[in-house]
mmCIF file of C-alpha atoms in Angstrom:
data_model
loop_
_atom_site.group_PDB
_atom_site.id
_atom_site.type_symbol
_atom_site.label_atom_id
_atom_site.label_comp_id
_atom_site.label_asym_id
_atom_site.label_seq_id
_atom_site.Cartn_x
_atom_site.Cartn_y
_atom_site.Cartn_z
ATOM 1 C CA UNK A 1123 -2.658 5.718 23.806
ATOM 2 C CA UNK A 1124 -5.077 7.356 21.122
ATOM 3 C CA UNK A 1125 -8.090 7.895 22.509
ATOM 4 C CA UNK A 1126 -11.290 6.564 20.473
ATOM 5 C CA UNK A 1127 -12.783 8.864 18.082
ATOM 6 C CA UNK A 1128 -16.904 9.022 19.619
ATOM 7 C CA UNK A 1129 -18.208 10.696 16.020
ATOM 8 C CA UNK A 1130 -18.511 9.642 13.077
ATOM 9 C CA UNK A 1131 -16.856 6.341 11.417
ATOM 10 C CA UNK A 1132 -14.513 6.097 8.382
ATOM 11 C CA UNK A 1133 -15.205 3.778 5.279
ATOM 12 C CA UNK A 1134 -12.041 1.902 4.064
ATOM 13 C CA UNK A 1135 -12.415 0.337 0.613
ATOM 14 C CA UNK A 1136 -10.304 -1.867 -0.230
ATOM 15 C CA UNK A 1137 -8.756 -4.475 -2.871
ATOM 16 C CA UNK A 1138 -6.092 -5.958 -5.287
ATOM 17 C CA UNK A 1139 -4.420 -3.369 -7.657
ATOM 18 C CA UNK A 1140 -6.233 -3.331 -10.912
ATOM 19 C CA UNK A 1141 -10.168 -4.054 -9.339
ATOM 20 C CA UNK A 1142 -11.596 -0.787 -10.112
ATOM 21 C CA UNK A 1143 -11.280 0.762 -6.830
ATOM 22 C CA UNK A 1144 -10.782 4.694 -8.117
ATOM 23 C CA UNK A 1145 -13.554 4.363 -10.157
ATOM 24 C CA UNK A 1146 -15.943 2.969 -7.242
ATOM 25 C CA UNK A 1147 -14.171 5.361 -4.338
ATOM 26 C CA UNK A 1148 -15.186 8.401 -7.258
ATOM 27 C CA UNK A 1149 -18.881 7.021 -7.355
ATOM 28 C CA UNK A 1150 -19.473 6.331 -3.403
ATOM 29 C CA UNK A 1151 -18.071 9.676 -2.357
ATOM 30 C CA UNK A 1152 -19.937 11.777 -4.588
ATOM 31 C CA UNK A 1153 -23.250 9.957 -3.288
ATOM 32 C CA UNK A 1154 -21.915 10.336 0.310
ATOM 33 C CA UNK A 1155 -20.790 13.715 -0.343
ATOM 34 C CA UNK A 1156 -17.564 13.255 1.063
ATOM 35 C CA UNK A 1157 -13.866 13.670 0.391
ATOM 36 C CA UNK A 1158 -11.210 10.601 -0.474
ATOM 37 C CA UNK A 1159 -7.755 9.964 1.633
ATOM 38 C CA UNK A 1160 -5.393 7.651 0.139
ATOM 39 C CA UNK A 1161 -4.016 4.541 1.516
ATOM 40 C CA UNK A 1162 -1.618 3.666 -1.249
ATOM 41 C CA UNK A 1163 1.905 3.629 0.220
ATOM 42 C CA UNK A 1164 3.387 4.368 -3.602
ATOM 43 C CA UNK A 1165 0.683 7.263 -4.313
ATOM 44 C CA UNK A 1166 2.199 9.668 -1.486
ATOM 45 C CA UNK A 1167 5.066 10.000 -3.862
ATOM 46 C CA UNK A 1168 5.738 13.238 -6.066
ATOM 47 C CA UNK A 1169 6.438 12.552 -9.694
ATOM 48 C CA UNK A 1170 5.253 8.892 -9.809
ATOM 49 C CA UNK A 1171 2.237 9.763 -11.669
ATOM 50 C CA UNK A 1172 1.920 6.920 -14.367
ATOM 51 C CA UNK A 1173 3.520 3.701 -12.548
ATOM 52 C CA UNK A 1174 0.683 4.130 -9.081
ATOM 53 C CA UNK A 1175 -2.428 4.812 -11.353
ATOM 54 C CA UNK A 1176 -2.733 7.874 -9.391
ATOM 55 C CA UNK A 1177 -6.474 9.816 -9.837
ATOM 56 C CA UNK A 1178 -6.105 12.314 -12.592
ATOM 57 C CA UNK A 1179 -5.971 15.725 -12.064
ATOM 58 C CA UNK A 1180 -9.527 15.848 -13.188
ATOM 59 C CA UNK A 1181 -10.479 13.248 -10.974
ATOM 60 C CA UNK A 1182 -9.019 14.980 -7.961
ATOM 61 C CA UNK A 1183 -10.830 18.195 -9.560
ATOM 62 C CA UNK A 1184 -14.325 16.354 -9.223
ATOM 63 C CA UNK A 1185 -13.777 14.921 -5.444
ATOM 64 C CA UNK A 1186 -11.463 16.426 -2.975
ATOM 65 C CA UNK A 1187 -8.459 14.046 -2.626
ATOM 66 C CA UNK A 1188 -5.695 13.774 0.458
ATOM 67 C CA UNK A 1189 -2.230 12.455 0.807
ATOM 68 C CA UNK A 1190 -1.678 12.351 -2.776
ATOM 69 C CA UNK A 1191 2.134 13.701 -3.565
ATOM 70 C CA UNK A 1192 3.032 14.240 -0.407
ATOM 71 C CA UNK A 1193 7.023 13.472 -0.113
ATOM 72 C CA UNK A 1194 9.694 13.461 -2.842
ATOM 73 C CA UNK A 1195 11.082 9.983 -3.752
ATOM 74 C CA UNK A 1196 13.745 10.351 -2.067
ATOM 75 C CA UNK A 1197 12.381 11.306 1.447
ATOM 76 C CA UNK A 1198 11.745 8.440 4.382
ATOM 77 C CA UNK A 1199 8.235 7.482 5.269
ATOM 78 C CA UNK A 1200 6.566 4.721 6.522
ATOM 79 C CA UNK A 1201 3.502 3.536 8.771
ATOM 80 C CA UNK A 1202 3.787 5.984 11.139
ATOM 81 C CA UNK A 1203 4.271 8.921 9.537
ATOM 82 C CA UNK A 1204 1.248 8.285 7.301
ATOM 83 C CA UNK A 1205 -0.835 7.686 10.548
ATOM 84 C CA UNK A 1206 0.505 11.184 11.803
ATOM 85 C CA UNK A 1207 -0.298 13.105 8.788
ATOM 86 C CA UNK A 1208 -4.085 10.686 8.071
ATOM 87 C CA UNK A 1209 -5.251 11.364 11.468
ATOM 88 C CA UNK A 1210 -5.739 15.201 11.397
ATOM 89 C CA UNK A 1211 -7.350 14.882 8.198
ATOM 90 C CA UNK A 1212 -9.822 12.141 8.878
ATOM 91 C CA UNK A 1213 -10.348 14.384 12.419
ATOM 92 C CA UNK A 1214 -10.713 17.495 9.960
ATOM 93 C CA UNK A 1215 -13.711 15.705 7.913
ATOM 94 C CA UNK A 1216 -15.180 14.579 10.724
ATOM 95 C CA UNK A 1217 -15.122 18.128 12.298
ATOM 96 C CA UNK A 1218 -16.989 18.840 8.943
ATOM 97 C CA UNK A 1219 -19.610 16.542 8.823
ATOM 98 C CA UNK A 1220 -18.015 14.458 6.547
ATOM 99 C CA UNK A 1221 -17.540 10.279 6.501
ATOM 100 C CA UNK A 1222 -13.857 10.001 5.434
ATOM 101 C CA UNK A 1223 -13.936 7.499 2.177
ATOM 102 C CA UNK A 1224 -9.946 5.841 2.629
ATOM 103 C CA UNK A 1225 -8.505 4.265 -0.331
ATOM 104 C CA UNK A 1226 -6.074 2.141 -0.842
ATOM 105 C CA UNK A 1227 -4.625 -1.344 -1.044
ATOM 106 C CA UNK A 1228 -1.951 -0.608 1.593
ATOM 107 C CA UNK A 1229 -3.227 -3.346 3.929
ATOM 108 C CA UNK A 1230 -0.645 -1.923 6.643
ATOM 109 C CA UNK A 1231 -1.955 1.717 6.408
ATOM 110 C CA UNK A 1232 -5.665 0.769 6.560
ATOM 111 C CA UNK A 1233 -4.920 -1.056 9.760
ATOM 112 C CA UNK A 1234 -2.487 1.301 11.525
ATOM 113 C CA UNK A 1235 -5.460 4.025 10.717
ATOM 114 C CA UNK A 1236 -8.196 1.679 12.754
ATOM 115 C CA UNK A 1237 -5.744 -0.140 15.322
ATOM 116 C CA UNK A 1238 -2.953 2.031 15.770
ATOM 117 C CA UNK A 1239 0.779 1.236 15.634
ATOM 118 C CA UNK A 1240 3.269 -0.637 17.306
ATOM 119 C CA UNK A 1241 6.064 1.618 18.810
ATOM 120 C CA UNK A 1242 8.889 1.762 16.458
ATOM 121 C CA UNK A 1243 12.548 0.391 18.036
ATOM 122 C CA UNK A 1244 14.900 3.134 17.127
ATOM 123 C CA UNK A 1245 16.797 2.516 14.134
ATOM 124 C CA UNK A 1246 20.980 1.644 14.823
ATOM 125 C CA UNK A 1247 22.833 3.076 11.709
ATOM 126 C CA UNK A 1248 25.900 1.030 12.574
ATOM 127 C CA UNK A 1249 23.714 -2.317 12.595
ATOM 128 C CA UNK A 1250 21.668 -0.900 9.096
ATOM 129 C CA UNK A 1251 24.940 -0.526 7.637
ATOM 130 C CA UNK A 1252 26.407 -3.486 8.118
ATOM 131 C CA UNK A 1253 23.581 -6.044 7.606
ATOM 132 C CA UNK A 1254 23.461 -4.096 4.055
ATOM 133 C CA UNK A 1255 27.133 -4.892 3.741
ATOM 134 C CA UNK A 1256 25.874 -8.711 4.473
ATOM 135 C CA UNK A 1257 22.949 -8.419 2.203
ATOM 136 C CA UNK A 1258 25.668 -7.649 -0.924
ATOM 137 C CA UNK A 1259 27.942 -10.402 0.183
ATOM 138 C CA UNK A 1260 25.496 -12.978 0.996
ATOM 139 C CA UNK A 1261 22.460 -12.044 -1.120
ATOM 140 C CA UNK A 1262 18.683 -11.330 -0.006
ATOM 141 C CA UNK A 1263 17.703 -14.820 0.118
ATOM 142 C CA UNK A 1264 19.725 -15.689 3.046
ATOM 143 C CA UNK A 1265 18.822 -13.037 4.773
ATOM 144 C CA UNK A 1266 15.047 -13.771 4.874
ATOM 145 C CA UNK A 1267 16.772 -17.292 5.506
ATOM 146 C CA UNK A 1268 17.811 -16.201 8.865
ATOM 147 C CA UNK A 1269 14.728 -13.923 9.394
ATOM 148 C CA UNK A 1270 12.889 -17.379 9.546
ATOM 149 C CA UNK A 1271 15.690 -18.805 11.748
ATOM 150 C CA UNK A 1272 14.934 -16.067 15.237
ATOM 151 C CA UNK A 1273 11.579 -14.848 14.075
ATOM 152 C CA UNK A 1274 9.684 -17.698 11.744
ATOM 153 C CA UNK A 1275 6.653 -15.680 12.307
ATOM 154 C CA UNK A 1276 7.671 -12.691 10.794
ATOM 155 C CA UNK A 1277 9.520 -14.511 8.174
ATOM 156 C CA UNK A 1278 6.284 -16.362 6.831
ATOM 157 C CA UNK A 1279 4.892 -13.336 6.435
ATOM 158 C CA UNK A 1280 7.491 -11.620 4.664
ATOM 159 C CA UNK A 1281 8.001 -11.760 0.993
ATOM 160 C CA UNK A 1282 11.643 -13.024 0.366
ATOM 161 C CA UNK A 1283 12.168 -10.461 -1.883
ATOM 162 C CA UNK A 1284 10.876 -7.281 0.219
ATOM 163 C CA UNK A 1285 14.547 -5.872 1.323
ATOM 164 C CA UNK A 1286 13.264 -3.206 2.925
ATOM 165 C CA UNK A 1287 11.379 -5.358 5.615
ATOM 166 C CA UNK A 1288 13.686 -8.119 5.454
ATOM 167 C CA UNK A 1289 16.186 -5.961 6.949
ATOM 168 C CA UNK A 1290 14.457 -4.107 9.136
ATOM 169 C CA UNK A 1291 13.065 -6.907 10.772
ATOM 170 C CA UNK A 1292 16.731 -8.161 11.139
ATOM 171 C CA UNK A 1293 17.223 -4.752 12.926
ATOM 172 C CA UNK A 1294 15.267 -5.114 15.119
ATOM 173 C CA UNK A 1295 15.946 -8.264 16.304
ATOM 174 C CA UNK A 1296 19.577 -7.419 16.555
ATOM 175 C CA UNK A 1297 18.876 -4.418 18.802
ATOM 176 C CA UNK A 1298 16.452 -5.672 20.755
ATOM 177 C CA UNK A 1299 16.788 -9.371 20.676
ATOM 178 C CA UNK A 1300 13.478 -9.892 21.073
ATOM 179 C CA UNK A 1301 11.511 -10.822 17.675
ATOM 180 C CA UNK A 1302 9.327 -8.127 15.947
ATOM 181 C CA UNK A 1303 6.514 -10.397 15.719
ATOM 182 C CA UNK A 1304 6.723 -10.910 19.460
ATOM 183 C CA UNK A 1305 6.247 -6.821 19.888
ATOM 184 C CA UNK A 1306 3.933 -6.648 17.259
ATOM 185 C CA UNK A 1307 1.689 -9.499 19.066
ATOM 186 C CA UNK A 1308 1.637 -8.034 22.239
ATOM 187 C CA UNK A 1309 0.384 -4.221 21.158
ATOM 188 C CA UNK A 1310 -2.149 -7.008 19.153
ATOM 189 C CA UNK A 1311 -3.392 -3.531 17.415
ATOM 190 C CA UNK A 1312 -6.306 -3.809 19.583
ATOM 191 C CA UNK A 1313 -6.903 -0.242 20.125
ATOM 192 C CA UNK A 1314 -9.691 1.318 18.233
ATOM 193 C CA UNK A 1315 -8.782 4.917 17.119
ATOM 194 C CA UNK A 1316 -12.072 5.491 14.820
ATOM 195 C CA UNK A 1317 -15.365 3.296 13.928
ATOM 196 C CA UNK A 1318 -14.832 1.520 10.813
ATOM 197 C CA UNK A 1319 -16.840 0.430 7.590
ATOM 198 C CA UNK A 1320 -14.717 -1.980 5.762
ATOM 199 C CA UNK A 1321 -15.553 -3.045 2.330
ATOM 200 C CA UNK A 1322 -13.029 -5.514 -0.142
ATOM 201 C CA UNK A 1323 -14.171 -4.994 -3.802
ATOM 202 C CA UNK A 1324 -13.130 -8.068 -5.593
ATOM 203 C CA UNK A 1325 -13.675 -9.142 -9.431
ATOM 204 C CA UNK A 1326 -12.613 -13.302 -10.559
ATOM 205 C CA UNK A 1327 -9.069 -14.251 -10.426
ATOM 206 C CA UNK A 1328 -9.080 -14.300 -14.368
ATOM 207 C CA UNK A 1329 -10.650 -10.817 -14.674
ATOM 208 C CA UNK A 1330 -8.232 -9.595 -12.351
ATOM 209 C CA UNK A 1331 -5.327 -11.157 -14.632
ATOM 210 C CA UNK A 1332 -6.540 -10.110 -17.575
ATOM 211 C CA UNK A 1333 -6.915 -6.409 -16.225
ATOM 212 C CA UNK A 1334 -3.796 -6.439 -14.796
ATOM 213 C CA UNK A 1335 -2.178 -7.148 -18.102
ATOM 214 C CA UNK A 1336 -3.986 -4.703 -20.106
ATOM 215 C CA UNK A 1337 -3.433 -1.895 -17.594
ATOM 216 C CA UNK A 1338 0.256 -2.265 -17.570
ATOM 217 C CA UNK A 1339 0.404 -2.147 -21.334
ATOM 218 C CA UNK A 1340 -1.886 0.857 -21.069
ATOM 219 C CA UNK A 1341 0.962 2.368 -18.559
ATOM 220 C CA UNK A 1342 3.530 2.042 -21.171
ATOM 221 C CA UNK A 1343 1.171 4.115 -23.978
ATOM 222 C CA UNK A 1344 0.679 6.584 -21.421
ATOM 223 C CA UNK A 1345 4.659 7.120 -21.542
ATOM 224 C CA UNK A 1346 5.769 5.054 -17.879
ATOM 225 C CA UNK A 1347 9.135 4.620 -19.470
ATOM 226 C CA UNK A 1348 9.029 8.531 -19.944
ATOM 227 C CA UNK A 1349 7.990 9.070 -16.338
ATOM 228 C CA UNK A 1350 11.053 6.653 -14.992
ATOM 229 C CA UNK A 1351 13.469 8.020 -17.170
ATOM 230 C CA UNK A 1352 12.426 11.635 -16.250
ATOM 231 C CA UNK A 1353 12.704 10.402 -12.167
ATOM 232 C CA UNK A 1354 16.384 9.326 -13.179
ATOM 233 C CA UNK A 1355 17.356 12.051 -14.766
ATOM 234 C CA UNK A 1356 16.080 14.154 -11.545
ATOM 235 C CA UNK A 1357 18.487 12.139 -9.739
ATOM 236 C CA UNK A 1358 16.282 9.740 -8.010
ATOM 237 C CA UNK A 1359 18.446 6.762 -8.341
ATOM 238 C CA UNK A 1360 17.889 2.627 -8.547
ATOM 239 C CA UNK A 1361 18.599 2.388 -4.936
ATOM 240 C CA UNK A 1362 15.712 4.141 -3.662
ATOM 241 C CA UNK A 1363 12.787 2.334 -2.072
ATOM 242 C CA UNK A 1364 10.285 3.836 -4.335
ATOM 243 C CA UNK A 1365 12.247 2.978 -7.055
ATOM 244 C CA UNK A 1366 12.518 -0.728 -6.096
ATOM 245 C CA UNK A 1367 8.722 -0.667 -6.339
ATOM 246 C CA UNK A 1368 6.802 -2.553 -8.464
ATOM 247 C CA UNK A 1369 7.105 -1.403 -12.112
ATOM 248 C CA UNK A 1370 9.500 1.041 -11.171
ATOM 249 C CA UNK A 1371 12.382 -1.472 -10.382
ATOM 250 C CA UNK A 1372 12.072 -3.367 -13.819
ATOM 251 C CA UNK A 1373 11.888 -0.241 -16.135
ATOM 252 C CA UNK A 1374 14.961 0.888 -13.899
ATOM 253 C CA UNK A 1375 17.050 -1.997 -14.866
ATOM 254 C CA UNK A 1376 16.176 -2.164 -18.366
ATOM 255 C CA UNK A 1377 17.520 1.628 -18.423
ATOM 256 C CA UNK A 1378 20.050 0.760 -16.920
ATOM 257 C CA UNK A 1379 21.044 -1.699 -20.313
ATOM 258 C CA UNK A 1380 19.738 -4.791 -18.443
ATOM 259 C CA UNK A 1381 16.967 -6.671 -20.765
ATOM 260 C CA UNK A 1382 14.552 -5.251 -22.892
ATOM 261 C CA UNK A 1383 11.614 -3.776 -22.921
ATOM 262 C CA UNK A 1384 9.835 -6.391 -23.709
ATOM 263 C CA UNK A 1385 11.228 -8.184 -21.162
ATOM 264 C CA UNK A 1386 10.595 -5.786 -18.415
ATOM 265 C CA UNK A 1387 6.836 -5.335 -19.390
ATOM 266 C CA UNK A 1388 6.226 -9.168 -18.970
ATOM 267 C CA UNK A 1389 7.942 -8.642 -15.437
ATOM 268 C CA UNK A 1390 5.702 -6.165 -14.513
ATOM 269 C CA UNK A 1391 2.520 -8.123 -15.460
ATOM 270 C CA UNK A 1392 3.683 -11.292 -13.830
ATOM 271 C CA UNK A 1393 4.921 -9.116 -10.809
ATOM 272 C CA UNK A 1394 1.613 -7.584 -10.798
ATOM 273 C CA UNK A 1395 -0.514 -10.474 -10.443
ATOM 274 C CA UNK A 1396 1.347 -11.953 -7.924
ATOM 275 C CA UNK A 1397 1.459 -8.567 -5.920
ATOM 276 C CA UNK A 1398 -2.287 -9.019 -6.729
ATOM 277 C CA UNK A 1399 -2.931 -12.132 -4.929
ATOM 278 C CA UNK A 1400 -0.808 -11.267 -2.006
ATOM 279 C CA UNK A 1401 -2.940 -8.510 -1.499
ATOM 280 C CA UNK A 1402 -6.316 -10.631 -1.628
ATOM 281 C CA UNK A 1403 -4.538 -12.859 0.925
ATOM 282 C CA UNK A 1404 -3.602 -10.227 3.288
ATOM 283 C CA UNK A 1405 -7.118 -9.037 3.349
ATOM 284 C CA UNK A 1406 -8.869 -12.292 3.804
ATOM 285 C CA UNK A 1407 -7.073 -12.188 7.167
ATOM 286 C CA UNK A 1408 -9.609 -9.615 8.700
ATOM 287 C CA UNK A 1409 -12.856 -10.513 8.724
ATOM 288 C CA UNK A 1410 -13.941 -7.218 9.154
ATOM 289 C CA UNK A 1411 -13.773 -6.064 5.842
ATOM 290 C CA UNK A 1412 -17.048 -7.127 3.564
ATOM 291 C CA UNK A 1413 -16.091 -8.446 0.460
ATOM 292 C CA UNK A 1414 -17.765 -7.064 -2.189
ATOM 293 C CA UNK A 1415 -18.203 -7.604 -6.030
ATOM 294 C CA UNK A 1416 -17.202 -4.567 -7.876
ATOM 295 C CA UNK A 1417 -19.977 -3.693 -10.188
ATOM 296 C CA UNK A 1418 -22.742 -4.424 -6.666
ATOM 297 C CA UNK A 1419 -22.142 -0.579 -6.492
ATOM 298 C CA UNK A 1420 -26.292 -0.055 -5.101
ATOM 299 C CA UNK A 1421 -25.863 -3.384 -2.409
ATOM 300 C CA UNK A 1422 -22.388 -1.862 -0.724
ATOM 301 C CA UNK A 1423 -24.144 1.528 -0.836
ATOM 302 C CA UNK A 1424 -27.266 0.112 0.908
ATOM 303 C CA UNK A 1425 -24.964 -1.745 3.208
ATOM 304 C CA UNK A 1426 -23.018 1.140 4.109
ATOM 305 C CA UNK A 1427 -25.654 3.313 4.893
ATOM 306 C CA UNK A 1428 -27.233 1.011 7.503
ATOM 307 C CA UNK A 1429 -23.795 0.219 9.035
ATOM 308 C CA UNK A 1430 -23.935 4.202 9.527
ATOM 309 C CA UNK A 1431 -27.220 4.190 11.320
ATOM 310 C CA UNK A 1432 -26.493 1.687 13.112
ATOM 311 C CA UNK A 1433 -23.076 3.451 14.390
ATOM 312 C CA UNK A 1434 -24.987 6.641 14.760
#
C-alpha cells in the first residue's frame, strides 16, 4: 500500500486535446515557480514530436519538463509503469520545495497518480495470442460484443474500437474469470498517495471543434506526414500501439496506399473531436476536478493558491 504523501500537494490540469492546456500549464508554473510532469500517454514516446503537440524544445527550455520521450515506440508501457517512473519525480519536487504542475489529458494517469492502481493479473501469452487470432477472424466488433456479454461494465466503458483494452480486458477475464471491473471496483482507487488540486480547463463545444480542425491542418504544415513516414522508415510498423493512435493510424494507412490524404486529414479531425468529447466525459465523472474556463487564468490562480493554504 503507498503510504500518503504528508507535504506538499500536486496540481493536475486537465482537459480535451486542443483547449490550450500547454499554453496555461507554461503560464501557472512560471508564477508558481515550479516544474511540469506530463500526463499524456502518447507524449512519453520518442520521435512522435508533431502528431502529440509535444512542448517545443523552447518551451521545455523556459520550464523544466518530465516524462517527455521517455520509451521508443516500440517499447511496452502502460499505467503502471508511468506511476513508477511519476512518483519519484513528483517525490523529487516535493523534496525541493516545489508544487508538481501534472499535465495531461490521460484521465487514467492523472488518477493512478492520486488513487493508485489496481494490481495487474499477469499477462498469459498463449491466451493474448489466440484471442488476436479471434480478433482477425471475427473482427473487433465482436469482440467488444462479448466484452459486454461477462463484463457489461467494462464494456460500456470501453470504446469499441480501443483493441488494446478490448483485449486485454478479455484477458483477463479468461484468466481469472472474474470481470476486470469487478477487481477494479473493489481496490475502488480509494487510496490517497498525494494531496491534489484538480483543475479542468474547458473552452465551448464549437471553439473546441473549430480548434481542433485548425490544429490538425496546422500538424500537416508542420510536416506530420514527414514525421510518420520517418517512424516507418525506422521500422516502427502499423501494428504498434502508438502507431494505432490517433492521427498516427490514419496517416499510416494512407502510406500504406489506402485513401488519400485528404481523406485521412478529415479522419483525423472527426477522430479528434470525438476523442475530444470522450475526454470531457471521462472527466465530468470526478467531481474533484474544478472546471475552469481557459482564458480565467487570474480566478484558477487565486483558487489554487487558497486550496494551498488551506492544505498547508
Amino acid at each position: 500500500m503507498i503510504q500518503h504523501r504528508e507535504s506538499l500537494p500536486i496540481i493536475l490540469l486537465a482537459g480535451p486535446t486542443a483547449v490550450g492546456k500547454t499554453f496555461l500549464s507554461m503560464e501557472l508554473a512560471r508564477r508558481l515557480g515550479t516544474e511540469i510532469v506530463n500526463a499524456d500517454s502518447m507524449q512519453i514516446y520518442r520521435y512522435m514530436n508533431i502528431g502529440t503537440a509535444k512542448p517545443t524544445r523552447e518551451e521545455r527550455a523556459l520550464v523544466p519538463h518530465h516524462l517527455l520521450d521517455v520509451v521508443d515506440p516500440d517499447e511496452a508501457f502502460d499505467a503502471a509503469r508511468y506511476l513508477e517512473l511519476a512518483a519519484p519525480v513528483v517525490d523529487g519536487l516535493h523534496a525541493r520545495g516545489k508544487i508538481p504542475l501534472v499535465v495531461g489529458g490521460t484521465g487514467l494517469y492523472l488518477k493512478i497518480l492520486t488513487r493508485g492502481i489496481c494490481p495487474a493479473t499477469p499477462g498469459n501469452p498463449d491466451i493474448r495470442e489466440a484471442l488476436k487470432r479471434e480478433e482477425k477472424e471475427r473482427g473487433l466488433a465482436e469482440m467488444h460484443a462479448e466484452l459486454l456479454r461477462v463484463d457489461p461494465v467494462l464494456g460500456r466503458k470501453i470504446h469499441p474500437h480501443d483493441r488494446q483494452r478490448v483485449l486485454r480486458a478479455l484477458e483477463v477475464y479468461r484468466i481469472t474469470g472474474i470481470p476486470l471491473s469487478s477487481r477494479q471496483e473493489q481496490h475502488g482507487f480509494q487510496e490517497t498517495i498525494y494531496p491534489s488540486i484538480k483543475v479542468f480547463l474547458y473552452r465551448e463545444r464549437d471553439e473546441i471543434y473549430k480548434r481542433i480542425n485548425e490544429r490538425v491542418l496546422m500538424m500537416m504544415e508542420e510536416g506530420f506526414l514527414d514525421e510518420v513516414r520517418h517512424l516507418m522508415e525506422m521500422g516502427f510498423g502499423p501494428e504498434l500501439r502508438p502507431m494505432q493512435s490517433l492521427g498516427y493510424k490514419q496517416l499510416v494507412r494512407h502510406l500504406l496506399g489506402e485513401g488519400t490524404l485528404e481523406e485521412a486529414v478529415e479522419q483525423i479531425q472527426r477522430e479528434t473531436r470525438r476523442y475530444a468529447k470522450r475526454q470531457m466525459t471521462w472527466f465530468r465523472g470526478d467531481p474533484e476536478f474544478r472546471w475552469f474556463h481557459v482564458h480565467d487564468v487570474e480566478e484558477i490562480m487565486e483558487w489554487i493558491q487558497n486550496v494551498v493554504a488551506g492544505i498547508s
